[in-house]
């Protein structure tokens, strides 16, 4: 029973947690496009692979799965999730399960406008959004939305090019300089992160960890504290089941005057997952169980409230550039 982690990058903790869970059971194999991706050095074995959009990429990953007898494969970066979902059958053919959600859900996660439309159609609280600035101005005139608003690229990530905007002039300037922007109602409240595991055999939501974000840095949660609210767990469960996610997901939520608003979903291990794991939500074990054909049972809120996470920097030192296994 071996697992393959793609695009391991700087996610050393994720690799270390898998190593702990797979200790004595199998290998944790990692890939990166660079020999200077520190997380690969925490794996049992690693491969340097072409960029995900390069020629022959997926064939290369499937070769690794065959050679290393990989049971489960997952990626830690958004653009690769759809690629894995599309090639699910090719992985199946070599005995590898893709630990992830469907192609449609991975695509929806990349497109904030599509996500908004889905949430609205299904009756979930979410920030009203516009792609057309004229439609937005009309909504301002009609009193549907007021400044300040939030402007961001509709396929953005890592909080790049996000801005809080106070007037029409600024919207005009931003839209003149950048394509593919969207305007969103400003959500003003407590930001929350949820780390959720959906059993890959039954589709049931089996684990939820929720944290209040205390401080964000470069689009990531830097400090957070665990909390529990049965109402929020119920909302997450309803949303996740209705959409049909599978495996590990990360959800951004806002709490505004006692109401929860769903902001976005990353159908993978989020950057703040170590908080969940260190608080007792071991989703690596849930993945291992599923890969063994074992169903996980519902164990929601299996952690204490008031556990704080503070991120800090680490360094990895290697000599001679490492040995690339091929
Ligand atoms: N409508 C909004 N109102 C207030 N803050 C927002 C809004 N949308 C996004 N943000 C803030 O910007 C961050 C990044 O936006 P997000 O939509 O999560 O995109 P991504 O994480 O893909 O860059 C969020 O974590 C949140 O802090
Ligand atoms: Mg986000």
Short mmCIF file of C-alpha atoms and ligand atoms in Angstrom, two decimals:
data_model
loop_
_atom_site.label_atom_id
_atom_site.label_comp_id
_atom_site.label_asym_id
_atom_site.label_seq_id
_atom_site.Cartn_x
_atom_site.Cartn_y
_atom_site.Cartn_z
CA UNK A 1 0.00 0.00 0.00
CA UNK A 2 1.96 3.00 -1.29
CA UNK A 3 0.81 6.59 -1.79
CA UNK A 4 1.93 9.24 -4.28
CA UNK A 5 1.81 12.95 -3.44
CA UNK A 6 2.06 15.17 -6.51
CA UNK A 7 3.39 18.74 -6.47
CA UNK A 8 4.61 18.34 -2.90
CA UNK A 9 6.34 21.74 -3.05
CA UNK A 10 6.72 23.20 0.41
CA UNK A 11 4.03 21.06 2.01
CA UNK A 12 6.46 19.13 4.24
CA UNK A 13 3.91 18.58 6.99
CA UNK A 14 1.54 16.75 4.64
CA UNK A 15 4.36 14.42 3.55
CA UNK A 16 5.43 13.87 7.17
CA UNK A 17 1.88 13.03 8.30
CA UNK A 18 1.48 10.49 5.48
CA UNK A 19 4.84 8.99 6.46
CA UNK A 20 3.60 8.55 10.01
CA UNK A 21 0.38 6.89 8.88
CA UNK A 22 2.07 4.67 6.28
CA UNK A 23 4.93 3.68 8.60
CA UNK A 24 5.39 -0.08 8.32
CA UNK A 25 2.60 -0.23 5.72
CA UNK A 26 4.12 1.25 2.61
CA UNK A 27 6.03 4.04 0.94
CA UNK A 28 5.19 7.69 0.63
CA UNK A 29 6.40 8.80 -2.80
CA UNK A 30 6.43 12.49 -3.73
CA UNK A 31 6.98 14.49 -6.90
CA UNK A 32 7.92 18.04 -7.73
CA UNK A 33 8.94 19.90 -10.87
CA UNK A 34 12.05 21.15 -9.06
CA UNK A 35 14.85 19.52 -7.07
CA UNK A 36 14.44 22.47 -4.73
CA UNK A 37 10.93 21.57 -3.56
CA UNK A 38 11.74 20.84 0.11
CA UNK A 39 8.84 18.45 0.81
CA UNK A 40 10.13 15.73 -1.55
CA UNK A 41 13.08 15.17 0.82
CA UNK A 42 10.70 14.13 3.59
CA UNK A 43 9.24 11.33 1.44
CA UNK A 44 10.53 7.75 1.21
CA UNK A 45 11.19 8.30 -2.49
CA UNK A 46 10.81 11.19 -4.87
CA UNK A 47 10.70 11.92 -8.57
CA UNK A 48 11.38 15.14 -10.43
CA UNK A 49 8.71 15.44 -13.12
CA UNK A 50 7.90 17.87 -15.98
CA UNK A 51 5.54 20.79 -15.32
CA UNK A 52 1.90 19.61 -15.16
CA UNK A 53 1.07 21.18 -18.53
CA UNK A 54 4.21 19.81 -20.21
CA UNK A 55 4.07 17.05 -22.84
CA UNK A 56 3.81 13.51 -21.52
CA UNK A 57 3.18 14.63 -17.97
CA UNK A 58 0.30 12.33 -17.11
CA UNK A 59 1.99 9.33 -18.80
CA UNK A 60 5.02 10.00 -16.61
CA UNK A 61 2.88 10.00 -13.45
CA UNK A 62 1.15 6.79 -14.52
CA UNK A 63 4.55 5.17 -15.13
CA UNK A 64 5.57 6.13 -11.58
CA UNK A 65 2.30 4.65 -10.25
CA UNK A 66 3.03 1.38 -12.05
CA UNK A 67 6.68 1.19 -11.01
CA UNK A 68 6.04 2.11 -7.37
CA UNK A 69 2.81 0.10 -7.08
CA UNK A 70 0.88 3.16 -5.97
CA UNK A 71 -2.58 2.58 -4.47
CA UNK A 72 -3.62 6.20 -4.12
CA UNK A 73 -2.56 9.45 -5.79
CA UNK A 74 -3.37 13.02 -4.81
CA UNK A 75 -2.18 16.49 -5.71
CA UNK A 76 -1.60 19.50 -3.49
CA UNK A 77 -2.12 22.15 -6.18
CA UNK A 78 -5.41 23.34 -7.71
CA UNK A 79 -4.61 23.25 -11.45
CA UNK A 80 -3.71 19.57 -11.21
CA UNK A 81 -6.93 18.39 -9.57
CA UNK A 82 -9.01 18.45 -12.77
CA UNK A 83 -6.20 16.70 -14.63
CA UNK A 84 -6.23 13.80 -12.16
CA UNK A 85 -10.04 13.58 -12.30
CA UNK A 86 -10.00 13.49 -16.13
CA UNK A 87 -7.48 10.66 -16.12
CA UNK A 88 -9.13 8.63 -13.38
CA UNK A 89 -9.65 5.63 -15.69
CA UNK A 90 -5.99 5.55 -16.73
CA UNK A 91 -4.99 5.48 -13.07
CA UNK A 92 -7.57 2.79 -12.31
CA UNK A 93 -6.06 0.66 -15.08
CA UNK A 94 -2.75 0.53 -13.19
CA UNK A 95 -4.46 -0.05 -9.84
CA UNK A 96 -4.26 3.53 -8.56
CA UNK A 97 -7.19 5.41 -7.00
CA UNK A 98 -7.36 9.17 -7.47
CA UNK A 99 -8.03 10.67 -4.04
CA UNK A 100 -10.13 13.63 -5.10
CA UNK A 101 -13.41 15.01 -6.36
CA UNK A 102 -15.02 14.83 -9.80
CA UNK A 103 -13.78 16.81 -12.79
CA UNK A 104 -16.82 19.13 -12.64
CA UNK A 105 -16.25 19.97 -8.98
CA UNK A 106 -12.51 20.53 -9.50
CA UNK A 107 -13.31 22.90 -12.38
CA UNK A 108 -15.94 24.71 -10.33
CA UNK A 109 -13.36 25.27 -7.59
CA UNK A 110 -11.14 27.11 -10.09
CA UNK A 111 -13.93 29.39 -11.29
CA UNK A 112 -15.28 31.67 -8.56
CA UNK A 113 -18.15 32.86 -10.77
CA UNK A 114 -19.30 29.31 -11.46
CA UNK A 115 -19.05 28.56 -7.74
CA UNK A 116 -21.14 31.63 -6.96
CA UNK A 117 -23.84 30.61 -9.45
CA UNK A 118 -24.00 27.11 -7.97
CA UNK A 119 -24.26 28.42 -4.40
CA UNK A 120 -26.97 30.91 -5.38
CA UNK A 121 -29.01 28.37 -7.34
CA UNK A 122 -28.88 25.94 -4.43
CA UNK A 123 -29.91 28.55 -1.88
CA UNK A 124 -26.70 28.93 0.15
CA UNK A 125 -25.66 32.27 1.64
CA UNK A 126 -22.81 33.66 -0.44
CA UNK A 127 -21.38 36.98 -1.65
CA UNK A 128 -23.29 38.37 -4.66
CA UNK A 129 -20.93 38.53 -7.62
CA UNK A 130 -20.69 40.24 -11.01
CA UNK A 131 -18.41 39.76 -14.01
CA UNK A 132 -19.82 42.73 -15.97
CA UNK A 133 -19.08 46.08 -14.40
CA UNK A 134 -22.13 47.66 -16.03
CA UNK A 135 -24.41 45.08 -14.47
CA UNK A 136 -22.69 45.82 -11.17
CA UNK A 137 -23.19 49.61 -11.57
CA UNK A 138 -26.85 48.94 -12.27
CA UNK A 139 -27.06 46.92 -9.05
CA UNK A 140 -25.43 49.84 -7.18
CA UNK A 141 -28.00 52.25 -8.66
CA UNK A 142 -30.80 49.91 -7.62
CA UNK A 143 -29.41 49.75 -4.08
CA UNK A 144 -28.74 45.98 -4.29
CA UNK A 145 -25.08 46.44 -3.36
CA UNK A 146 -23.06 49.25 -1.75
CA UNK A 147 -19.38 50.18 -1.65
CA UNK A 148 -16.90 49.03 -0.50
CA UNK A 149 -16.82 45.86 -2.59
CA UNK A 150 -14.27 43.16 -3.24
CA UNK A 151 -12.56 42.82 -6.62
CA UNK A 152 -10.55 39.73 -7.57
CA UNK A 153 -9.65 37.61 -10.62
CA UNK A 154 -12.47 35.10 -11.15
CA UNK A 155 -9.88 32.33 -11.62
CA UNK A 156 -7.45 33.71 -9.06
CA UNK A 157 -5.52 31.98 -6.32
CA UNK A 158 -3.24 32.75 -3.37
CA UNK A 159 -4.96 36.12 -2.87
CA UNK A 160 -3.16 37.59 -5.91
CA UNK A 161 -4.67 40.83 -7.29
CA UNK A 162 -7.39 41.12 -4.66
CA UNK A 163 -8.60 44.57 -3.64
CA UNK A 164 -11.18 46.28 -1.49
CA UNK A 165 -12.71 49.00 -3.63
CA UNK A 166 -14.52 52.12 -2.42
CA UNK A 167 -15.71 53.76 -5.66
CA UNK A 168 -16.65 53.43 -9.31
CA UNK A 169 -13.51 55.22 -10.53
CA UNK A 170 -11.29 52.54 -9.02
CA UNK A 171 -13.41 49.76 -10.54
CA UNK A 172 -12.98 51.43 -13.96
CA UNK A 173 -9.21 51.66 -13.50
CA UNK A 174 -8.87 48.05 -12.33
CA UNK A 175 -11.05 46.72 -15.18
CA UNK A 176 -9.05 48.79 -17.70
CA UNK A 177 -5.80 47.21 -16.56
CA UNK A 178 -6.75 43.61 -15.93
CA UNK A 179 -8.99 41.11 -17.67
CA UNK A 180 -11.09 38.48 -15.99
CA UNK A 181 -11.90 40.37 -12.83
CA UNK A 182 -15.04 39.85 -10.80
CA UNK A 183 -16.75 42.16 -8.34
CA UNK A 184 -18.07 40.68 -5.15
CA UNK A 185 -20.13 41.98 -2.29
CA UNK A 186 -17.76 42.59 0.65
CA UNK A 187 -18.12 39.95 3.33
CA UNK A 188 -17.38 41.58 6.68
CA UNK A 189 -17.18 39.10 9.47
CA UNK A 190 -15.23 36.24 11.01
CA UNK A 191 -13.33 34.15 8.47
CA UNK A 192 -13.50 30.41 9.05
CA UNK A 193 -11.71 27.44 7.52
CA UNK A 194 -13.13 23.91 7.42
CA UNK A 195 -11.08 20.77 6.74
CA UNK A 196 -13.48 18.06 5.69
CA UNK A 197 -13.11 14.39 4.74
CA UNK A 198 -15.78 12.67 2.70
CA UNK A 199 -15.55 8.90 2.67
CA UNK A 200 -14.61 7.79 -0.86
CA UNK A 201 -16.60 4.57 -0.58
CA UNK A 202 -19.87 5.79 0.95
CA UNK A 203 -19.80 9.51 0.06
CA UNK A 204 -20.62 10.30 3.69
CA UNK A 205 -19.07 13.29 5.47
CA UNK A 206 -17.02 11.56 8.16
CA UNK A 207 -14.76 14.25 9.59
CA UNK A 208 -15.05 18.03 9.97
CA UNK A 209 -12.58 20.37 11.66
CA UNK A 210 -13.41 24.07 11.87
CA UNK A 211 -11.18 26.94 12.86
CA UNK A 212 -11.55 30.69 13.18
CA UNK A 213 -8.86 32.50 11.23
CA UNK A 214 -7.08 34.98 13.46
CA UNK A 215 -4.49 36.21 11.00
CA UNK A 216 -3.94 35.71 7.27
CA UNK A 217 -0.63 36.13 5.47
CA UNK A 218 -0.10 35.92 1.68
CA UNK A 219 -3.48 34.22 1.23
CA UNK A 220 -2.83 31.61 3.88
CA UNK A 221 -4.07 31.19 7.42
CA UNK A 222 -1.17 32.16 9.67
CA UNK A 223 -2.85 31.88 13.06
CA UNK A 224 -6.12 30.18 13.89
CA UNK A 225 -8.13 28.69 16.74
CA UNK A 226 -10.35 25.61 16.69
CA UNK A 227 -14.06 25.93 17.54
CA UNK A 228 -17.25 23.93 17.16
CA UNK A 229 -20.77 24.86 16.16
CA UNK A 230 -23.34 22.13 15.40
CA UNK A 231 -25.19 24.54 13.10
CA UNK A 232 -22.06 25.04 11.02
CA UNK A 233 -21.38 21.27 10.91
CA UNK A 234 -24.93 20.72 9.64
CA UNK A 235 -24.50 23.38 6.94
CA UNK A 236 -21.16 21.92 5.82
CA UNK A 237 -22.63 18.43 5.66
CA UNK A 238 -25.64 19.55 3.65
CA UNK A 239 -23.51 21.56 1.22
CA UNK A 240 -20.88 18.86 0.74
CA UNK A 241 -23.46 16.11 0.17
CA UNK A 242 -25.50 18.22 -2.24
CA UNK A 243 -22.42 19.11 -4.30
CA UNK A 244 -20.96 15.57 -4.09
CA UNK A 245 -17.35 16.17 -3.08
CA UNK A 246 -15.10 13.18 -2.33
CA UNK A 247 -11.96 12.75 -0.23
CA UNK A 248 -10.23 15.75 1.32
CA UNK A 249 -11.57 19.28 0.87
CA UNK A 250 -11.01 22.69 2.40
CA UNK A 251 -13.83 25.27 2.62
CA UNK A 252 -13.60 29.04 3.24
CA UNK A 253 -16.58 30.36 5.17
CA UNK A 254 -17.51 33.75 6.67
CA UNK A 255 -19.68 34.23 9.75
CA UNK A 256 -21.64 37.47 9.60
CA UNK A 257 -24.15 38.31 12.33
CA UNK A 258 -24.72 34.66 13.19
CA UNK A 259 -25.16 33.59 9.54
CA UNK A 260 -22.66 31.45 7.64
CA UNK A 261 -21.64 32.38 4.08
CA UNK A 262 -19.77 29.90 1.88
CA UNK A 263 -16.93 31.62 0.03
CA UNK A 264 -14.87 28.98 -1.74
CA UNK A 265 -13.77 25.36 -1.82
CA UNK A 266 -10.37 23.82 -2.53
CA UNK A 267 -10.88 20.08 -3.16
CA UNK A 268 -7.49 19.15 -1.65
CA UNK A 269 -5.48 19.50 1.57
CA UNK A 270 -5.54 23.21 2.39
CA UNK A 271 -2.54 25.13 3.72
CA UNK A 272 -4.09 25.19 7.19
CA UNK A 273 -4.67 21.41 7.43
CA UNK A 274 -1.84 20.88 9.99
CA UNK A 275 -4.11 22.59 12.54
CA UNK A 276 -6.74 19.86 12.01
CA UNK A 277 -4.23 17.00 12.09
CA UNK A 278 -2.44 18.22 15.21
CA UNK A 279 -5.83 18.59 16.90
CA UNK A 280 -6.63 14.92 16.26
CA UNK A 281 -8.30 14.89 12.82
CA UNK A 282 -6.01 12.39 11.08
CA UNK A 283 -7.38 12.34 7.54
CA UNK A 284 -4.32 10.42 6.26
CA UNK A 285 -5.65 7.41 8.20
CA UNK A 286 -9.09 7.91 6.63
CA UNK A 287 -7.46 7.86 3.17
CA UNK A 288 -5.47 4.73 4.05
CA UNK A 289 -8.66 3.01 5.26
CA UNK A 290 -10.48 3.87 2.04
CA UNK A 291 -7.60 2.63 -0.09
CA UNK A 292 -7.79 -0.65 1.85
CA UNK A 293 -11.51 -0.87 1.05
CA UNK A 294 -12.41 -0.02 4.64
CA UNK A 295 -15.36 2.34 5.17
CA UNK A 296 -14.83 5.22 7.63
CA UNK A 297 -17.54 5.99 10.12
CA UNK A 298 -18.82 9.40 10.96
CA UNK A 299 -16.73 11.05 13.65
CA UNK A 300 -17.48 14.73 13.33
CA UNK A 301 -15.96 17.27 15.71
CA UNK A 302 -13.43 14.80 17.14
CA UNK A 303 -11.22 17.54 18.52
CA UNK A 304 -11.12 20.10 21.32
CA UNK A 305 -12.11 23.73 21.06
CA UNK A 306 -9.58 26.44 21.83
CA UNK A 307 -6.55 24.81 20.19
CA UNK A 308 -4.39 27.50 18.57
CA UNK A 309 -2.16 27.15 15.52
CA UNK A 310 0.71 29.54 14.82
CA UNK A 311 2.77 29.01 11.67
CA UNK A 312 6.51 29.63 11.62
CA UNK A 313 9.35 29.15 9.17
CA UNK A 314 11.56 26.09 8.75
CA UNK A 315 14.49 25.40 6.42
CA UNK A 316 15.63 22.27 4.60
CA UNK A 317 19.33 21.82 3.85
CA UNK A 318 20.60 19.29 1.30
CA UNK A 319 24.08 18.81 -0.15
CA UNK A 320 24.90 18.17 -3.76
CA UNK A 321 21.44 18.75 -5.16
CA UNK A 322 20.00 15.40 -4.06
CA UNK A 323 19.75 12.20 -6.06
CA UNK A 324 16.96 11.98 -8.56
CA UNK A 325 15.43 8.52 -8.73
CA UNK A 326 14.42 7.42 -12.18
N1 LIG B 1 -16.22 38.89 -0.94
C1 LIG B 1 -15.22 39.01 -0.07
N2 LIG B 1 -15.33 39.84 0.99
C2 LIG B 1 -14.31 39.98 1.89
N3 LIG B 1 -13.15 39.33 1.80
C3 LIG B 1 -12.97 38.50 0.76
C4 LIG B 1 -13.99 38.28 -0.22
N4 LIG B 1 -13.54 37.42 -1.13
C5 LIG B 1 -12.30 37.09 -0.74
N5 LIG B 1 -11.94 37.73 0.39
C6 LIG B 1 -10.63 37.63 1.10
O1 LIG B 1 -9.62 37.38 0.13
C7 LIG B 1 -9.01 36.10 0.33
C8 LIG B 1 -8.75 35.43 -1.01
O2 LIG B 1 -9.95 35.30 -1.74
P1 LIG B 1 -10.48 33.89 -2.25
O3 LIG B 1 -11.78 34.13 -2.90
O4 LIG B 1 -10.45 32.91 -1.14
O5 LIG B 1 -9.46 33.53 -3.39
P2 LIG B 1 -8.10 32.67 -3.45
O6 LIG B 1 -7.91 32.04 -2.09
O7 LIG B 1 -8.38 31.67 -4.51
O8 LIG B 1 -7.06 33.67 -3.83
C9 LIG B 1 -10.00 35.35 1.22
O9 LIG B 1 -9.36 34.39 2.01
C10 LIG B 1 -10.59 36.47 2.06
O10 LIG B 1 -9.71 36.81 3.11
MG1 LIG B 2 -9.29 31.18 -0.64
#
